CSV table of C-alpha atoms and ligand atoms in Angstrom, one decimal:
chain,number,residue,atom,x,y,z
B,1,MET,CA,-0.3,-51.9,-13.1
B,2,ARG,CA,2.1,-50.9,-10.3
B,3,ILE,CA,0.7,-49.7,-7.0
B,4,VAL,CA,3.1,-47.5,-5.0
B,5,THR,CA,2.2,-47.1,-1.3
B,6,LEU,CA,4.0,-44.2,0.3
B,7,PRO,CA,4.2,-44.3,4.1
B,8,ALA,CA,3.2,-40.6,4.7
B,9,PRO,CA,1.5,-37.9,2.6
B,10,ASP,CA,4.6,-35.6,2.8
B,11,ASP,CA,7.4,-38.3,2.3
B,12,PHE,CA,9.5,-36.8,-0.5
B,13,GLU,CA,12.3,-39.4,0.0
B,14,ALA,CA,9.9,-42.3,-0.4
B,15,TRP,CA,8.3,-40.8,-3.5
B,16,ARG,CA,11.8,-40.1,-5.0
B,17,ASP,CA,13.1,-43.6,-4.4
B,18,ALA,CA,10.0,-45.2,-5.9
B,19,ALA,CA,10.0,-42.7,-8.9
B,20,ARG,CA,13.6,-43.4,-9.5
B,21,ALA,CA,13.1,-47.2,-9.6
B,22,LEU,CA,10.0,-46.9,-11.8
B,23,ALA,CA,11.7,-44.5,-14.3
B,24,ALA,CA,14.8,-46.7,-14.5
B,25,ALA,CA,12.5,-49.6,-15.3
B,26,GLU,CA,10.8,-47.5,-17.9
B,27,VAL,CA,7.4,-47.8,-16.3
B,28,ALA,CA,4.9,-45.5,-18.0
B,29,PRO,CA,3.1,-43.0,-15.8
B,30,ASP,CA,-0.3,-44.4,-16.7
B,31,ASP,CA,0.8,-47.8,-15.4
B,32,VAL,CA,1.4,-46.5,-11.8
B,33,VAL,CA,-1.1,-45.9,-9.0
B,34,TRP,CA,0.2,-43.8,-6.2
B,35,GLN,CA,-1.3,-44.1,-2.7
B,36,VAL,CA,-0.6,-43.2,0.8
B,37,GLY,CA,-1.1,-45.3,3.9
B,38,ASP,CA,-0.6,-48.9,5.1
B,39,THR,CA,-2.8,-50.5,2.5
B,40,PRO,CA,-1.2,-53.9,1.8
B,41,ALA,CA,0.7,-53.9,-1.4
B,42,ASP,CA,-0.5,-56.3,-4.1
B,43,LEU,CA,1.7,-58.7,-6.2
B,44,PHE,CA,2.8,-56.0,-8.6
B,45,ALA,CA,3.3,-53.4,-6.0
B,46,VAL,CA,6.4,-51.3,-5.5
B,47,ALA,CA,6.9,-50.8,-1.7
B,48,ALA,CA,8.3,-47.2,-1.7
B,49,GLY,CA,11.9,-47.2,-0.9
B,50,GLY,CA,12.1,-50.9,-0.7
B,51,GLN,CA,12.7,-52.4,-4.2
B,52,ALA,CA,14.7,-49.7,-5.9
B,53,ALA,CA,17.6,-52.1,-6.6
B,54,ALA,CA,15.4,-54.8,-8.0
B,55,GLU,CA,13.7,-52.3,-10.4
B,56,THR,CA,16.9,-50.9,-11.8
B,57,GLY,CA,17.2,-51.5,-15.5
B,58,PRO,CA,19.5,-50.3,-18.3
B,59,GLY,CA,19.0,-46.7,-17.6
B,60,ALA,CA,19.4,-47.1,-13.8
B,61,THR,CA,21.4,-44.0,-13.1
B,62,PHE,CA,20.2,-40.7,-14.3
B,63,SER,CA,20.3,-37.2,-12.9
B,64,VAL,CA,17.6,-34.6,-12.9
B,65,PRO,CA,18.1,-30.8,-12.6
B,66,ARG,CA,18.2,-29.2,-9.2
B,67,GLY,CA,15.1,-27.2,-10.1
B,68,PHE,CA,13.1,-30.4,-10.5
B,69,VAL,CA,14.2,-31.7,-7.1
B,70,ASP,CA,13.2,-28.3,-5.4
B,71,LEU,CA,9.9,-28.3,-7.2
B,72,ALA,CA,9.2,-31.9,-6.2
B,73,ARG,CA,10.1,-31.3,-2.6
B,74,SER,CA,7.4,-28.6,-2.4
B,75,VAL,CA,4.8,-30.3,-4.6
B,76,VAL,CA,4.9,-33.5,-2.5
B,77,LEU,CA,3.5,-31.4,0.4
B,78,ALA,CA,0.5,-30.2,-1.6
B,79,ASP,CA,-3.0,-31.5,-0.6
B,80,ASP,CA,-3.7,-32.8,-4.1
B,81,PRO,CA,-4.2,-36.6,-4.5
B,82,GLU,CA,-2.7,-36.4,-8.0
B,83,ARG,CA,0.6,-34.8,-7.0
B,84,PHE,CA,2.7,-38.0,-7.0
B,85,ALA,CA,1.5,-39.0,-10.4
B,86,LEU,CA,1.9,-35.6,-11.9
B,87,LEU,CA,5.5,-35.4,-10.6
B,88,TYR,CA,6.3,-38.8,-12.0
B,89,ALA,CA,4.8,-37.8,-15.3
B,90,LEU,CA,7.1,-34.8,-15.4
B,91,LEU,CA,10.1,-36.9,-14.3
B,92,VAL,CA,9.5,-39.2,-17.2
B,93,ARG,CA,9.2,-36.3,-19.7
B,94,LEU,CA,12.3,-34.7,-18.3
B,95,ARG,CA,14.4,-37.6,-19.4
B,96,ARG,CA,13.4,-36.9,-23.0
B,97,GLN,CA,13.0,-33.1,-22.9
B,98,SER,CA,15.6,-31.8,-20.5
B,99,GLY,CA,14.6,-28.2,-20.9
B,100,ILE,CA,10.9,-28.7,-20.1
B,101,LEU,CA,11.0,-27.1,-16.7
B,102,ALA,CA,11.7,-23.7,-18.3
B,103,ASP,CA,8.6,-24.0,-20.5
B,104,GLN,CA,6.1,-22.0,-18.6
B,105,ALA,CA,3.4,-22.6,-21.3
B,106,ASP,CA,3.5,-26.3,-20.6
B,107,PRO,CA,0.3,-27.2,-18.7
B,108,LEU,CA,1.9,-29.9,-16.5
B,109,VAL,CA,4.8,-27.5,-15.5
B,110,ARG,CA,2.3,-24.8,-14.8
B,111,ARG,CA,0.1,-27.0,-12.7
B,112,LEU,CA,3.1,-28.2,-10.6
B,113,GLU,CA,4.4,-24.7,-10.2
B,114,GLY,CA,1.0,-23.6,-9.0
B,115,LEU,CA,1.0,-26.4,-6.4
B,116,ALA,CA,4.5,-25.5,-5.3
B,117,LYS,CA,3.5,-21.9,-4.9
B,118,ALA,CA,0.5,-22.8,-2.8
B,119,VAL,CA,2.7,-24.9,-0.6
B,120,ARG,CA,5.2,-22.1,-0.1
B,121,ARG,CA,2.4,-19.7,0.9
B,122,ASP,CA,1.1,-22.2,3.4
B,123,ILE,CA,4.6,-22.6,4.9
B,124,HIS,CA,4.8,-18.8,5.2
B,125,LYS,CA,1.4,-18.5,6.8
B,126,MET,CA,2.2,-21.1,9.4
B,127,ARG,CA,5.4,-19.2,10.3
B,128,ALA,CA,3.6,-15.8,10.4
B,129,PHE,CA,0.3,-16.7,12.0
B,130,LEU,CA,0.9,-19.5,14.4
B,131,ARG,CA,0.6,-18.3,18.0
B,132,PHE,CA,1.8,-20.2,21.1
B,133,ARG,CA,-0.2,-20.0,24.3
B,134,GLU,CA,1.4,-20.7,27.6
B,135,VAL,CA,0.1,-23.6,29.6
B,136,ALA,CA,0.9,-23.2,33.2
B,137,THR,CA,2.5,-26.2,34.8
B,138,ASP,CA,4.6,-24.8,37.6
B,139,GLU,CA,6.9,-21.8,37.6
B,140,ASP,CA,10.0,-23.5,36.2
B,141,ASP,CA,8.2,-25.6,33.8
B,142,SER,CA,6.2,-23.6,31.4
B,143,ARG,CA,5.1,-25.1,28.1
B,144,TYR,CA,3.7,-23.5,25.1
B,145,VAL,CA,1.0,-24.9,22.8
B,146,ALA,CA,-0.2,-23.7,19.5
B,147,TRP,CA,-3.1,-24.8,17.3
B,148,PHE,CA,-2.8,-24.5,13.5
B,149,GLU,CA,-4.8,-25.7,10.5
B,150,PRO,CA,-2.6,-25.8,7.4
B,151,ASP,CA,-4.1,-26.2,4.0
B,152,HIS,CA,-1.3,-28.6,2.9
B,153,HIS,CA,1.0,-31.3,4.4
B,154,ILE,CA,3.6,-28.7,5.5
B,155,VAL,CA,3.9,-29.3,9.3
B,156,ARG,CA,6.9,-31.6,9.3
B,157,ALA,CA,8.6,-29.6,6.7
B,158,ASN,CA,8.2,-26.5,8.9
B,159,ALA,CA,9.4,-28.1,12.1
B,160,ALA,CA,13.1,-27.1,11.8
B,161,PHE,CA,12.0,-23.4,11.5
B,162,PHE,CA,10.1,-23.6,14.9
B,163,VAL,CA,12.9,-25.6,16.5
B,164,ASN,CA,15.4,-22.9,15.5
B,165,ARG,CA,13.2,-20.0,16.4
B,166,PHE,CA,12.0,-21.3,19.7
B,167,ALA,CA,14.9,-23.5,20.7
B,168,SER,CA,14.9,-22.7,24.4
B,169,MET,CA,11.1,-23.1,24.9
B,170,ARG,CA,9.3,-26.3,25.4
B,171,TRP,CA,6.4,-26.4,23.0
B,172,SER,CA,3.8,-28.4,21.1
B,173,ILE,CA,2.2,-27.6,17.8
B,174,LEU,CA,-1.1,-29.3,17.3
B,175,THR,CA,-2.6,-29.7,13.9
B,176,PRO,CA,-5.4,-32.0,12.6
B,177,GLU,CA,-2.9,-34.4,10.9
B,178,VAL,CA,0.1,-34.5,13.2
B,179,SER,CA,1.4,-33.0,16.4
B,180,LEU,CA,5.0,-31.9,17.0
B,181,HIS,CA,6.6,-31.7,20.5
B,182,TRP,CA,9.8,-30.0,21.4
B,183,ASP,CA,11.2,-30.5,24.8
B,184,GLY,CA,14.2,-28.2,24.4
B,185,LYS,CA,16.4,-31.1,23.2
B,186,ALA,CA,14.5,-33.4,20.9
B,187,LEU,CA,11.6,-33.2,18.5
B,188,SER,CA,8.9,-35.9,18.7
B,189,GLU,CA,5.8,-36.5,16.8
B,190,GLY,CA,2.3,-37.5,17.9
B,191,PRO,CA,-1.0,-38.1,16.3
B,192,GLY,CA,-3.3,-35.3,15.0
B,193,ALA,CA,-5.3,-33.3,17.5
B,194,SER,CA,-8.4,-31.1,17.6
B,195,ARG,CA,-8.8,-27.5,18.4
B,196,ALA,CA,-10.3,-28.4,21.8
B,197,ASP,CA,-6.9,-29.9,22.8
B,198,ALA,CA,-5.2,-26.5,22.6
B,199,PRO,CA,-5.7,-23.9,25.3
B,200,GLU,CA,-7.5,-20.6,24.8
B,201,GLY,CA,-6.4,-17.2,26.2
B,202,ASP,CA,-3.6,-17.0,28.7
B,203,PRO,CA,-0.8,-14.6,29.9
B,204,VAL,CA,1.4,-15.1,26.8
B,205,GLU,CA,-1.3,-13.3,24.8
B,206,GLU,CA,-0.5,-10.1,26.8
B,207,VAL,CA,3.1,-10.4,25.5
B,208,TRP,CA,1.9,-10.6,22.0
B,209,LYS,CA,-0.5,-7.7,22.4
B,210,THR,CA,2.1,-5.5,24.0
B,211,TYR,CA,4.6,-6.4,21.3
B,212,TYR,CA,2.1,-5.8,18.5
B,213,ALA,CA,0.8,-2.5,19.8
B,214,SER,CA,4.4,-1.3,20.3
B,215,ILE,CA,5.4,-2.0,16.7
B,216,PHE,CA,2.2,-0.6,15.3
B,217,ASN,CA,2.6,2.7,13.6
B,218,PRO,CA,-0.8,3.9,12.3
B,219,ALA,CA,0.9,6.3,9.8
B,220,ARG,CA,2.2,3.2,8.1
B,221,LEU,CA,-0.7,0.9,8.4
B,222,LYS,CA,-2.0,-0.7,5.2
B,223,VAL,CA,-5.4,-1.9,6.2
B,224,GLY,CA,-6.1,-3.7,2.9
B,225,ALA,CA,-2.8,-5.4,2.8
B,226,MET,CA,-3.1,-6.3,6.5
B,227,LEU,CA,-6.5,-7.9,6.2
B,228,LYS,CA,-5.4,-9.7,3.0
B,229,GLU,CA,-2.2,-10.9,4.6
B,230,MET,CA,-3.8,-12.3,7.7
B,231,PRO,CA,-6.4,-14.7,6.4
B,232,ARG,CA,-9.6,-14.7,8.4
B,233,LYS,CA,-9.3,-18.3,9.3
B,234,TYR,CA,-6.2,-17.5,11.5
B,235,TRP,CA,-7.7,-14.5,13.2
B,236,LYS,CA,-9.4,-16.4,16.0
B,237,ASN,CA,-6.0,-17.9,16.9
B,238,MET,CA,-4.2,-14.6,17.2
B,239,PRO,CA,-4.4,-12.5,20.4
B,240,GLU,CA,-3.4,-9.3,18.7
B,241,THR,CA,-6.4,-9.4,16.4
B,242,ALA,CA,-8.4,-8.2,19.4
B,243,LEU,CA,-6.5,-5.0,19.1
B,244,VAL,CA,-6.7,-4.6,15.3
B,245,GLY,CA,-10.1,-2.7,15.3
B,246,GLU,CA,-8.8,-0.2,17.9
B,247,LEU,CA,-5.5,0.3,16.1
B,248,ILE,CA,-7.1,0.6,12.7
B,249,ALA,CA,-9.6,3.2,13.9
B,250,GLY,CA,-7.0,5.9,14.3
B,251,ALA,CA,-5.3,5.2,11.0
B,252,GLN,CA,-8.2,4.4,8.7
B,253,ALA,CA,-8.8,8.0,7.5
B,254,ARG,CA,-5.3,8.5,6.6
B,255,GLU,CA,-4.9,5.1,5.0
B,256,SER,CA,-8.0,5.3,2.8
B,257,GLY,CA,-6.8,8.8,1.8
B,258,MET,CA,-3.5,7.5,0.7
B,259,ILE,CA,-5.0,4.6,-1.3
B,260,GLU,CA,-7.5,7.0,-2.9
B,261,GLN,CA,-4.7,9.3,-3.8
B,262,ALA,CA,-2.6,6.5,-5.3
B,263,ARG,CA,-5.6,5.4,-7.3
B,264,ALA,CA,-6.4,8.9,-8.5
B,265,VAL,CA,-2.9,9.5,-9.8
B,266,SER,CA,-2.0,6.1,-11.1
B,267,GLY,CA,-5.3,4.3,-11.7
B,268,ASP,CA,-6.5,1.2,-10.0
B,269,ASN,CA,-4.1,-1.0,-12.1
B,270,SER,CA,-1.0,0.2,-10.3
B,271,VAL,CA,-2.4,-0.7,-6.9
B,272,ALA,CA,-3.6,-4.1,-8.1
B,273,ALA,CA,-0.2,-4.7,-9.8
B,274,TRP,CA,1.6,-3.8,-6.6
B,275,GLN,CA,-0.6,-6.1,-4.6
B,276,ALA,CA,0.0,-8.9,-7.1
B,277,LEU,CA,3.8,-8.3,-7.0
B,278,ARG,CA,3.8,-8.3,-3.2
B,279,GLU,CA,1.8,-11.5,-3.2
B,280,GLU,CA,4.2,-13.1,-5.5
B,281,ALA,CA,7.2,-12.0,-3.4
B,282,MET,CA,5.6,-13.7,-0.4
B,283,GLY,CA,6.5,-17.0,-2.0
B,284,CYS,CA,10.0,-16.0,-3.1
B,285,THR,CA,12.6,-18.7,-3.1
B,286,ARG,CA,15.2,-17.0,-5.3
B,287,CYS,CA,17.9,-17.5,-2.7
B,288,PRO,CA,18.0,-19.6,0.5
B,289,LEU,CA,17.3,-16.7,2.8
B,290,TYR,CA,13.6,-17.4,2.7
B,291,LYS,CA,14.1,-20.6,4.7
B,292,PRO,CA,15.0,-19.3,8.2
B,293,ALA,CA,13.1,-16.0,7.8
B,294,THR,CA,9.6,-15.6,9.1
B,295,GLN,CA,8.3,-13.9,6.0
B,296,THR,CA,9.1,-11.7,3.0
B,297,VAL,CA,9.2,-8.1,4.0
B,298,PHE,CA,8.1,-6.2,0.9
B,299,GLY,CA,8.2,-2.5,0.3
B,300,GLU,CA,5.3,-0.3,1.3
B,301,GLY,CA,4.0,3.2,0.5
B,302,PRO,CA,2.0,5.0,-2.2
B,303,VAL,CA,2.5,3.4,-5.6
B,304,ASP,CA,2.9,6.9,-7.1
B,305,ALA,CA,5.6,8.1,-4.6
B,306,ALA,CA,8.1,10.5,-6.1
B,307,MET,CA,10.7,9.3,-3.7
B,308,MET,CA,11.6,5.7,-3.0
B,309,VAL,CA,14.0,4.7,-0.1
B,310,VAL,CA,15.9,1.5,-0.2
B,311,GLY,CA,17.4,-0.1,2.9
B,312,GLU,CA,19.6,-3.1,3.2
B,313,GLN,CA,17.4,-5.9,4.5
B,314,PRO,CA,14.8,-6.4,7.2
B,315,GLY,CA,16.0,-6.7,10.8
B,316,ASP,CA,14.7,-8.9,13.6
B,317,GLN,CA,11.6,-6.7,14.3
B,318,GLU,CA,10.8,-6.2,10.6
B,319,ASP,CA,11.0,-9.9,10.0
B,320,LEU,CA,8.3,-10.5,12.7
B,321,ALA,CA,6.2,-7.5,11.8
B,322,GLY,CA,6.4,-8.0,8.0
B,323,ARG,CA,7.1,-4.3,7.4
B,324,PRO,CA,10.3,-2.4,6.6
B,325,PHE,CA,12.0,0.0,9.1
B,326,VAL,CA,9.9,-0.5,12.2
B,327,GLY,CA,12.8,-1.5,14.5
B,328,PRO,CA,15.7,0.5,16.0
B,329,ALA,CA,17.2,1.6,12.6
B,330,GLY,CA,13.6,2.6,11.6
B,331,GLN,CA,13.4,4.9,14.5
B,332,VAL,CA,16.6,6.6,13.5
B,333,PHE,CA,15.3,6.8,10.0
B,334,ASP,CA,12.0,8.3,11.2
B,335,ARG,CA,13.8,11.0,13.3
B,336,ALA,CA,16.0,11.9,10.3
B,337,ILE,CA,13.2,12.3,7.8
B,338,ALA,CA,11.2,14.3,10.3
B,339,ALA,CA,14.2,16.6,10.7
B,340,ALA,CA,14.5,16.8,6.9
B,341,GLU,CA,10.7,17.6,6.7
B,342,ILE,CA,9.9,14.6,4.7
B,343,ASP,CA,6.6,12.9,5.3
B,344,ARG,CA,7.0,9.1,5.6
B,345,ALA,CA,3.5,8.5,4.3
B,346,ARG,CA,4.6,9.9,0.9
B,347,LEU,CA,7.6,7.7,0.6
B,348,TYR,CA,7.8,4.2,-0.8
B,349,VAL,CA,10.1,2.4,1.6
B,350,THR,CA,11.7,-0.9,0.8
B,351,ASN,CA,14.8,-3.0,1.1
B,352,ALA,CA,17.4,-4.4,-1.3
B,353,VAL,CA,17.0,-7.9,0.2
B,354,LYS,CA,13.6,-8.9,1.3
B,355,HIS,CA,14.4,-11.6,3.9
B,356,PHE,CA,16.1,-11.2,7.2
B,357,LYS,CA,19.6,-12.8,7.2
B,358,TYR,CA,20.8,-13.7,10.6
B,359,GLU,CA,22.9,-16.0,12.7
B,360,GLN,CA,21.3,-17.6,15.7
B,361,ARG,CA,23.2,-17.1,18.9
B,362,GLY,CA,21.4,-18.6,21.8
B,363,LYS,CA,18.0,-17.0,21.8
B,364,ARG,CA,19.1,-14.0,19.8
B,365,ARG,CA,19.1,-13.6,16.0
B,366,ILE,CA,22.1,-11.5,15.0
B,367,HIS,CA,22.0,-9.6,11.8
B,368,ALA,CA,24.3,-11.0,9.1
B,369,LYS,CA,25.2,-9.0,6.0
B,370,PRO,CA,23.7,-10.2,2.8
B,371,GLY,CA,26.2,-11.5,0.2
B,372,THR,CA,26.5,-10.4,-3.4
B,373,GLY,CA,24.6,-13.5,-4.6
B,374,GLU,CA,21.7,-12.7,-2.3
B,375,ILE,CA,21.6,-9.0,-3.4
B,376,GLU,CA,21.7,-10.1,-7.0
B,377,ALA,CA,18.9,-12.7,-6.5
B,378,CYS,CA,16.7,-10.0,-4.9
B,379,ARG,CA,17.4,-7.3,-7.5
B,380,TRP,CA,14.6,-8.5,-9.5
B,381,TRP,CA,12.1,-7.4,-6.9
B,382,ILE,CA,13.5,-3.9,-6.5
B,383,GLU,CA,13.5,-3.5,-10.3
B,384,GLN,CA,9.8,-4.5,-10.4
B,385,GLU,CA,9.0,-2.1,-7.6
B,386,ARG,CA,10.9,0.7,-9.4
B,387,LEU,CA,9.1,-0.1,-12.7
B,388,LEU,CA,5.8,0.1,-10.9
B,389,VAL,CA,6.3,3.2,-8.7
B,390,ARG,CA,8.6,5.0,-11.2
B,391,PRO,CA,10.1,7.3,-8.5
B,392,GLN,CA,11.9,10.4,-9.6
B,393,MET,CA,14.4,9.8,-6.9
B,394,THR,CA,15.6,6.6,-5.2
B,395,VAL,CA,17.6,7.1,-2.0
B,396,ALA,CA,19.9,4.2,-1.2
B,397,LEU,CA,20.7,3.8,2.5
B,398,GLY,CA,24.1,2.2,2.7
B,399,ALA,CA,26.3,0.1,0.5
B,400,THR,CA,24.0,-2.9,0.0
B,401,ALA,CA,21.1,-0.7,-1.3
B,402,ALA,CA,23.6,1.3,-3.5
B,403,ARG,CA,25.0,-2.0,-5.0
B,404,SER,CA,21.5,-3.2,-5.7
B,405,LEU,CA,20.5,0.0,-7.5
B,406,LEU,CA,23.7,0.6,-9.4
B,407,GLY,CA,24.8,-3.0,-9.9
B,408,ARG,CA,28.3,-2.3,-8.8
B,409,THR,CA,30.3,-1.9,-5.6
B,410,VAL,CA,29.9,1.7,-4.2
B,411,THR,CA,32.1,3.6,-1.8
B,412,ILE,CA,29.5,5.6,0.2
B,413,SER,CA,31.9,8.4,1.2
B,414,ARG,CA,32.9,9.0,-2.4
B,415,GLU,CA,29.4,9.0,-3.9
B,416,ARG,CA,27.0,10.2,-1.3
B,417,GLY,CA,24.9,13.3,-1.5
B,418,ARG,CA,24.7,13.9,-5.3
B,419,THR,CA,22.3,12.9,-8.1
B,420,ILE,CA,23.3,9.8,-10.0
B,421,ALA,CA,21.3,9.0,-13.2
B,422,LEU,CA,20.0,5.5,-13.3
B,423,PRO,CA,20.0,3.6,-16.6
B,424,ASN,CA,16.4,2.6,-16.4
B,425,GLY,CA,15.1,6.1,-15.6
B,426,GLY,CA,15.0,8.3,-12.5
B,427,ALA,CA,17.9,9.1,-10.3
B,428,ALA,CA,19.7,7.7,-7.3
B,429,TRP,CA,20.9,9.5,-4.2
B,430,ILE,CA,23.3,7.7,-1.9
B,431,THR,CA,23.7,8.1,1.8
B,432,VAL,CA,24.6,6.1,4.9
B,433,HIS,CA,22.4,3.5,6.5
B,434,PRO,CA,20.8,4.5,9.8
B,435,SER,CA,22.3,1.5,11.6
B,436,TYR,CA,25.8,3.0,10.9
B,437,LEU,CA,24.7,5.9,13.1
B,438,LEU,CA,23.5,3.4,15.8
B,439,ARG,CA,26.9,1.8,15.9
B,440,LEU,CA,29.0,4.9,16.4
B,441,PRO,CA,30.3,4.8,19.9
B,442,ASP,CA,31.2,8.5,20.3
B,443,PRO,CA,28.1,10.7,21.0
B,444,ALA,CA,29.6,13.8,19.4
B,445,GLN,CA,30.4,11.9,16.2
B,446,LYS,CA,27.0,10.3,16.3
B,447,GLU,CA,25.4,13.8,16.4
B,448,ASP,CA,27.6,15.1,13.5
B,449,GLU,CA,26.9,12.1,11.4
B,450,PHE,CA,23.2,12.3,12.1
B,451,ALA,CA,23.2,15.9,10.9
B,452,ARG,CA,25.0,14.8,7.7
B,453,PHE,CA,22.5,12.1,7.2
B,454,VAL,CA,19.6,14.7,7.5
B,455,GLU,CA,21.5,17.0,5.1
B,456,ASP,CA,21.7,14.2,2.6
B,457,LEU,CA,18.0,13.5,2.9
B,458,ARG,CA,17.2,17.2,2.5
B,459,GLY,CA,19.4,17.2,-0.6
B,460,ALA,CA,17.5,14.3,-2.1
B,461,LYS,CA,14.2,16.1,-1.5
B,462,ALA,CA,15.5,19.3,-3.0
B,463,ALA,CA,16.7,17.4,-6.1
B,464,LEU,CA,13.2,16.4,-6.7
B,465,GLY,CA,12.4,20.0,-7.7
R,501,URA,N1,17.5,-2.1,8.2
R,501,URA,C1,17.1,-2.0,6.9
R,501,URA,O1,18.0,-1.8,6.0
R,501,URA,N2,15.9,-2.2,6.6
R,501,URA,C2,14.9,-2.4,7.5
R,501,URA,O2,13.8,-2.6,7.1
R,501,URA,C3,15.3,-2.5,8.8
R,501,URA,C4,16.6,-2.3,9.2
């Protein structure tokens, strides 16, 4: 029996080194016990990372598919004591059955995929629901502290995200297992903490409340989704939840009416299918854009909408709010649909790419255009949304949306403002993206182009019949 002692519960490299050495020495999965901690190794032990060379046998070098490495990186973070053994069992099988990862019916593959998915969701929750509170030191020396209770061992794996996002702040993230400290230059680690170590309410909460109330548009509120999205266990840590009741009150009647209407027309199944799809998209890793983004920004609106509107990708504000078209481009869009007498509550609004792509410049996150690969990777979601909603008309705002819908490069000026049949049913209608209007420097041109945009939207509505 080999006993492998890994130094930390989230140490992928240590697991990989040990697994490599064991597999090369053809050690059967049942002959290995995996443990974490500083328990002394026995005579037959493999000190993770230490004896790889000594263990190498005839089959010392072998490669595994990239998909396995990605899966293993996530699974190692799961709070499941069997994870290391299960991964090693899959690694051993992979050497005999190279295609096994694609076999979704295989119980081991399914179990590991399930663990990876749970880990990805936990990573997303930490990014979306962690809230810093300011601890007053003196005026030039503010520090921010957040308390978070993850379900899995994801804290270290998420550190780079918080360093990038809050690079200029000095902060600490306290969790039961480990604490992270960023002093503006370097990241350090400390022991786990308890909730009592983190401060309660303070002025930074006002910033969050103001921000949250300002992005909150009751006409677009999805109460069910919101409550689902924000698990109860995080509510107590989030200052804006103090506002939720108030904000919901004004929107509840409209919201429930909308859901009722969707149910009446499409039956419960479509709503449930949409919720399941959205849930699935929250853990999407089809392209690397999920890594720096706060969260997946999925489409929203009635599942029986006759008209779907597709934008390019979420912007900075959408990435934080988790909802499409709530920032500056969303305001232009709202003005234009109002001028075209289209009710946003009847539209299904989504984006071609579901994660915010940006470049960090100092404190600012600057929009970066999604590439063809990213658009292609995300097409799957838009196709699922269209299959579910089955809109008569899908309006593409700008070239990225048009490319995603038609699967080819589109010149907007040539193809805007007319019905284009889509191969999988329904029609497309192409127009400009509202941020094109925002970028126009000349006020007169801006006004003209806005009027053309409104005309296009009116045309799309008229084409519905
Ligand atoms: N631009 C888009 O294309 N979509 C949004 O959701 C926001 C800005």
